[in-house]
Amino acid sequence: HGRPGVFWGVELGALTSLLVLLWLFRKEKQPITARVETQVEDDVPTALMLLTVGLLIVASFLPQPESGLLATLYELRSGLICMTLCVVGVVRACLREHSAKPMVQVVQELDRDTLLLLFGLFIVIAGIRTAGVIDAAAQLFHTVAGEDPFRLYVVVSVVLSAFIDNIPYVATMLPVVQGIAALMNNGAGMAPEVFYFGLLTGATLGGNLTPIGASANIAAIGILRKNGETVRTADFLRIGVPFTLAAVLTGSVYLWLVWGRAL
């Protein structure tokens, strides 16, 4: 529509949160010591990683089949890409070493706790969708906020994303947001773009408020735990709350100024 999109809101939020980090860590001026633990001797793993990212981007633009086997494969496309390239890399490593040691190492180093937690989150979200909670949530949000688009926008973009993992959150909330837009103006409906952008802003920038707000948080905490570093919830919130509020508020204000005033 000739207006800047969500990208600029996310970037502005990221820059604001960077200033918060600089303030929070202003006293950390001790020398940094780092050592290289792994000498790179093979470029193929890097190539596989870049190929994974490229294929995931391409897969996100594929049209969704209506039904049948193709529809099932479409739902699993991201996982199939990651698993296939992972298997390719492991098999290649085993062939190079003429041993099954690389496969054994991969299995042993899997962070099972983190994987099970992520599995559980996605299963719960899928169950919520199947149980019909989505339509009820849309009606509840509309009842609470009434006909005021700004109040709905704040709820969508800021509040919910902090406590729900961002990937299943977006997948679940997209139909909710569409339903909310259809209920506005006493049932006449309204353009849902500002709510879509609010949802994306909250999911992208709001997931750092709590340890479970994003899959990356869960994975990173799991890696730290395996290396003997415990991240307490209080420690996470001490950084996550100001970091996230600065980012989300900046991005949300930008998007409302650009898109919300046209409502």
mmCIF file with all atom_site columns, C-alpha atoms in Angstrom, residues 155-257:
data_model
loop_
_atom_site.group_PDB
_atom_site.id
_atom_site.type_symbol
_atom_site.label_atom_id
_atom_site.label_alt_id
_atom_site.label_comp_id
_atom_site.label_asym_id
_atom_site.label_entity_id
_atom_site.label_seq_id
_atom_site.pdbx_PDB_ins_code
_atom_site.Cartn_x
_atom_site.Cartn_y
_atom_site.Cartn_z
_atom_site.occupancy
_atom_site.B_iso_or_equiv
_atom_site.pdbx_formal_charge
_atom_site.auth_seq_id
_atom_site.auth_comp_id
_atom_site.auth_asym_id
_atom_site.auth_atom_id
_atom_site.pdbx_PDB_model_num
ATOM 1   C CA . VAL A 1 155 ? -2.886  -7.114  23.376 1.00 0.00 ? 155 VAL A CA 1
ATOM 2   C CA . VAL A 1 156 ? -1.926  -8.870  20.160 1.00 0.00 ? 156 VAL A CA 1
ATOM 3   C CA . SER A 1 157 ? 1.519   -7.363  19.782 1.00 0.00 ? 157 SER A CA 1
ATOM 4   C CA . VAL A 1 158 ? 2.814   -7.135  23.351 1.00 0.00 ? 158 VAL A CA 1
ATOM 5   C CA . VAL A 1 159 ? 1.059   -9.155  26.020 1.00 0.00 ? 159 VAL A CA 1
ATOM 6   C CA . LEU A 1 160 ? 0.553   -12.647 24.628 1.00 0.00 ? 160 LEU A CA 1
ATOM 7   C CA . SER A 1 161 ? 3.837   -13.252 22.820 1.00 0.00 ? 161 SER A CA 1
ATOM 8   C CA . ALA A 1 162 ? 5.905   -13.080 25.996 1.00 0.00 ? 162 ALA A CA 1
ATOM 9   C CA . PHE A 1 163 ? 4.427   -16.257 27.411 1.00 0.00 ? 163 PHE A CA 1
ATOM 10  C CA . ILE A 1 164 ? 3.836   -18.395 24.318 1.00 0.00 ? 164 ILE A CA 1
ATOM 11  C CA . ASP A 1 165 ? 6.618   -19.790 22.148 1.00 0.00 ? 165 ASP A CA 1
ATOM 12  C CA . ASN A 1 166 ? 6.835   -17.541 19.100 1.00 0.00 ? 166 ASN A CA 1
ATOM 13  C CA . ILE A 1 167 ? 6.624   -20.135 16.300 1.00 0.00 ? 167 ILE A CA 1
ATOM 14  C CA . PRO A 1 168 ? 3.456   -21.984 17.390 1.00 0.00 ? 168 PRO A CA 1
ATOM 15  C CA . TYR A 1 169 ? 2.163   -18.645 18.698 1.00 0.00 ? 169 TYR A CA 1
ATOM 16  C CA . VAL A 1 170 ? 2.142   -17.100 15.222 1.00 0.00 ? 170 VAL A CA 1
ATOM 17  C CA . ALA A 1 171 ? 0.686   -20.225 13.623 1.00 0.00 ? 171 ALA A CA 1
ATOM 18  C CA . THR A 1 172 ? -2.080  -20.309 16.230 1.00 0.00 ? 172 THR A CA 1
ATOM 19  C CA . MET A 1 173 ? -2.841  -16.610 16.417 1.00 0.00 ? 173 MET A CA 1
ATOM 20  C CA . LEU A 1 174 ? -3.071  -15.819 12.708 1.00 0.00 ? 174 LEU A CA 1
ATOM 21  C CA . PRO A 1 175 ? -6.631  -17.173 12.447 1.00 0.00 ? 175 PRO A CA 1
ATOM 22  C CA . VAL A 1 176 ? -7.468  -15.498 15.779 1.00 0.00 ? 176 VAL A CA 1
ATOM 23  C CA . VAL A 1 177 ? -6.279  -12.144 14.447 1.00 0.00 ? 177 VAL A CA 1
ATOM 24  C CA . GLN A 1 178 ? -8.249  -12.652 11.260 1.00 0.00 ? 178 GLN A CA 1
ATOM 25  C CA . GLY A 1 179 ? -11.324 -13.491 13.317 1.00 0.00 ? 179 GLY A CA 1
ATOM 26  C CA . ILE A 1 180 ? -10.871 -10.391 15.480 1.00 0.00 ? 180 ILE A CA 1
ATOM 27  C CA . ALA A 1 181 ? -10.639 -8.168  12.394 1.00 0.00 ? 181 ALA A CA 1
ATOM 28  C CA . ALA A 1 182 ? -13.840 -9.720  11.036 1.00 0.00 ? 182 ALA A CA 1
ATOM 29  C CA . LEU A 1 183 ? -15.688 -8.906  14.299 1.00 0.00 ? 183 LEU A CA 1
ATOM 30  C CA . MET A 1 184 ? -14.699 -5.230  14.322 1.00 0.00 ? 184 MET A CA 1
ATOM 31  C CA . ASN A 1 185 ? -17.053 -2.396  13.340 1.00 0.00 ? 185 ASN A CA 1
ATOM 32  C CA . ASN A 1 186 ? -20.063 -4.263  14.749 1.00 0.00 ? 186 ASN A CA 1
ATOM 33  C CA . GLY A 1 187 ? -19.445 -7.264  12.541 1.00 0.00 ? 187 GLY A CA 1
ATOM 34  C CA . ALA A 1 188 ? -18.742 -5.352  9.346  1.00 0.00 ? 188 ALA A CA 1
ATOM 35  C CA . GLY A 1 189 ? -15.043 -6.185  9.629  1.00 0.00 ? 189 GLY A CA 1
ATOM 36  C CA . MET A 1 190 ? -11.901 -4.219  8.920  1.00 0.00 ? 190 MET A CA 1
ATOM 37  C CA . ALA A 1 191 ? -8.563  -4.653  7.154  1.00 0.00 ? 191 ALA A CA 1
ATOM 38  C CA . PRO A 1 192 ? -6.443  -6.972  9.337  1.00 0.00 ? 192 PRO A CA 1
ATOM 39  C CA . GLU A 1 193 ? -2.981  -5.727  8.300  1.00 0.00 ? 193 GLU A CA 1
ATOM 40  C CA . VAL A 1 194 ? -2.272  -3.717  11.450 1.00 0.00 ? 194 VAL A CA 1
ATOM 41  C CA . PHE A 1 195 ? -3.164  -6.733  13.604 1.00 0.00 ? 195 PHE A CA 1
ATOM 42  C CA . TYR A 1 196 ? -1.017  -9.025  11.450 1.00 0.00 ? 196 TYR A CA 1
ATOM 43  C CA . PHE A 1 197 ? 1.931   -6.660  11.819 1.00 0.00 ? 197 PHE A CA 1
ATOM 44  C CA . GLY A 1 198 ? 1.282   -6.329  15.543 1.00 0.00 ? 198 GLY A CA 1
ATOM 45  C CA . LEU A 1 199 ? 1.328   -10.114 15.837 1.00 0.00 ? 199 LEU A CA 1
ATOM 46  C CA . LEU A 1 200 ? 4.628   -10.357 13.948 1.00 0.00 ? 200 LEU A CA 1
ATOM 47  C CA . THR A 1 201 ? 6.183   -7.568  15.987 1.00 0.00 ? 201 THR A CA 1
ATOM 48  C CA . GLY A 1 202 ? 5.223   -9.221  19.254 1.00 0.00 ? 202 GLY A CA 1
ATOM 49  C CA . ALA A 1 203 ? 6.408   -12.638 18.108 1.00 0.00 ? 203 ALA A CA 1
ATOM 50  C CA . THR A 1 204 ? 9.718   -11.340 16.761 1.00 0.00 ? 204 THR A CA 1
ATOM 51  C CA . LEU A 1 205 ? 10.607  -8.839  19.479 1.00 0.00 ? 205 LEU A CA 1
ATOM 52  C CA . GLY A 1 206 ? 8.441   -9.979  22.392 1.00 0.00 ? 206 GLY A CA 1
ATOM 53  C CA . GLY A 1 207 ? 9.740   -13.505 22.762 1.00 0.00 ? 207 GLY A CA 1
ATOM 54  C CA . ASN A 1 208 ? 12.696  -12.476 24.902 1.00 0.00 ? 208 ASN A CA 1
ATOM 55  C CA . LEU A 1 209 ? 10.623  -11.420 27.899 1.00 0.00 ? 209 LEU A CA 1
ATOM 56  C CA . THR A 1 210 ? 10.556  -14.913 29.436 1.00 0.00 ? 210 THR A CA 1
ATOM 57  C CA . PRO A 1 211 ? 12.701  -18.047 29.052 1.00 0.00 ? 211 PRO A CA 1
ATOM 58  C CA . ILE A 1 212 ? 9.847   -19.850 27.265 1.00 0.00 ? 212 ILE A CA 1
ATOM 59  C CA . GLY A 1 213 ? 8.938   -16.960 24.976 1.00 0.00 ? 213 GLY A CA 1
ATOM 60  C CA . ALA A 1 214 ? 10.992  -18.309 22.056 1.00 0.00 ? 214 ALA A CA 1
ATOM 61  C CA . SER A 1 215 ? 12.447  -21.621 20.950 1.00 0.00 ? 215 SER A CA 1
ATOM 62  C CA . ALA A 1 216 ? 15.876  -19.961 20.731 1.00 0.00 ? 216 ALA A CA 1
ATOM 63  C CA . ASN A 1 217 ? 15.692  -19.083 24.436 1.00 0.00 ? 217 ASN A CA 1
ATOM 64  C CA . ILE A 1 218 ? 14.897  -22.673 25.380 1.00 0.00 ? 218 ILE A CA 1
ATOM 65  C CA . ALA A 1 219 ? 17.663  -24.063 23.165 1.00 0.00 ? 219 ALA A CA 1
ATOM 66  C CA . ALA A 1 220 ? 20.270  -21.576 24.412 1.00 0.00 ? 220 ALA A CA 1
ATOM 67  C CA . ILE A 1 221 ? 19.452  -22.229 28.070 1.00 0.00 ? 221 ILE A CA 1
ATOM 68  C CA . GLY A 1 222 ? 19.698  -25.955 27.375 1.00 0.00 ? 222 GLY A CA 1
ATOM 69  C CA . ILE A 1 223 ? 23.150  -25.527 25.815 1.00 0.00 ? 223 ILE A CA 1
ATOM 70  C CA . LEU A 1 224 ? 24.309  -23.446 28.773 1.00 0.00 ? 224 LEU A CA 1
ATOM 71  C CA . ARG A 1 225 ? 22.982  -26.052 31.204 1.00 0.00 ? 225 ARG A CA 1
ATOM 72  C CA . LYS A 1 226 ? 24.928  -28.805 29.425 1.00 0.00 ? 226 LYS A CA 1
ATOM 73  C CA . ASN A 1 227 ? 28.069  -26.696 29.854 1.00 0.00 ? 227 ASN A CA 1
ATOM 74  C CA . GLY A 1 228 ? 27.531  -26.212 33.577 1.00 0.00 ? 228 GLY A CA 1
ATOM 75  C CA . GLU A 1 229 ? 25.928  -22.753 33.477 1.00 0.00 ? 229 GLU A CA 1
ATOM 76  C CA . THR A 1 230 ? 22.527  -22.410 35.169 1.00 0.00 ? 230 THR A CA 1
ATOM 77  C CA . VAL A 1 231 ? 20.261  -19.586 33.991 1.00 0.00 ? 231 VAL A CA 1
ATOM 78  C CA . ARG A 1 232 ? 17.707  -18.759 36.668 1.00 0.00 ? 232 ARG A CA 1
ATOM 79  C CA . THR A 1 233 ? 14.385  -17.239 35.688 1.00 0.00 ? 233 THR A CA 1
ATOM 80  C CA . ALA A 1 234 ? 15.098  -14.166 37.826 1.00 0.00 ? 234 ALA A CA 1
ATOM 81  C CA . ASP A 1 235 ? 18.413  -13.598 36.030 1.00 0.00 ? 235 ASP A CA 1
ATOM 82  C CA . PHE A 1 236 ? 16.728  -13.944 32.657 1.00 0.00 ? 236 PHE A CA 1
ATOM 83  C CA . LEU A 1 237 ? 13.923  -11.527 33.558 1.00 0.00 ? 237 LEU A CA 1
ATOM 84  C CA . ARG A 1 238 ? 16.363  -8.938  34.881 1.00 0.00 ? 238 ARG A CA 1
ATOM 85  C CA . ILE A 1 239 ? 17.703  -8.546  31.354 1.00 0.00 ? 239 ILE A CA 1
ATOM 86  C CA . GLY A 1 240 ? 14.715  -9.763  29.341 1.00 0.00 ? 240 GLY A CA 1
ATOM 87  C CA . VAL A 1 241 ? 12.089  -7.371  30.707 1.00 0.00 ? 241 VAL A CA 1
ATOM 88  C CA . PRO A 1 242 ? 13.771  -4.011  29.897 1.00 0.00 ? 242 PRO A CA 1
ATOM 89  C CA . PHE A 1 243 ? 15.262  -5.452  26.686 1.00 0.00 ? 243 PHE A CA 1
ATOM 90  C CA . THR A 1 244 ? 11.898  -6.695  25.428 1.00 0.00 ? 244 THR A CA 1
ATOM 91  C CA . LEU A 1 245 ? 9.796   -3.722  26.521 1.00 0.00 ? 245 LEU A CA 1
ATOM 92  C CA . ALA A 1 246 ? 12.136  -1.311  24.745 1.00 0.00 ? 246 ALA A CA 1
ATOM 93  C CA . ALA A 1 247 ? 12.095  -3.364  21.549 1.00 0.00 ? 247 ALA A CA 1
ATOM 94  C CA . VAL A 1 248 ? 8.365   -4.106  21.438 1.00 0.00 ? 248 VAL A CA 1
ATOM 95  C CA . LEU A 1 249 ? 7.223   -0.620  22.394 1.00 0.00 ? 249 LEU A CA 1
ATOM 96  C CA . THR A 1 250 ? 9.455   0.961   19.757 1.00 0.00 ? 250 THR A CA 1
ATOM 97  C CA . GLY A 1 251 ? 8.335   -1.422  17.033 1.00 0.00 ? 251 GLY A CA 1
ATOM 98  C CA . SER A 1 252 ? 4.684   -1.191  18.031 1.00 0.00 ? 252 SER A CA 1
ATOM 99  C CA . VAL A 1 253 ? 4.625   2.609   18.133 1.00 0.00 ? 253 VAL A CA 1
ATOM 100 C CA . TYR A 1 254 ? 6.247   2.747   14.701 1.00 0.00 ? 254 TYR A CA 1
ATOM 101 C CA . LEU A 1 255 ? 3.742   0.333   13.173 1.00 0.00 ? 255 LEU A CA 1
ATOM 102 C CA . TRP A 1 256 ? 0.784   2.066   14.781 1.00 0.00 ? 256 TRP A CA 1
ATOM 103 C CA . LEU A 1 257 ? 1.925   5.455   13.457 1.00 0.00 ? 257 LEU A CA 1
#
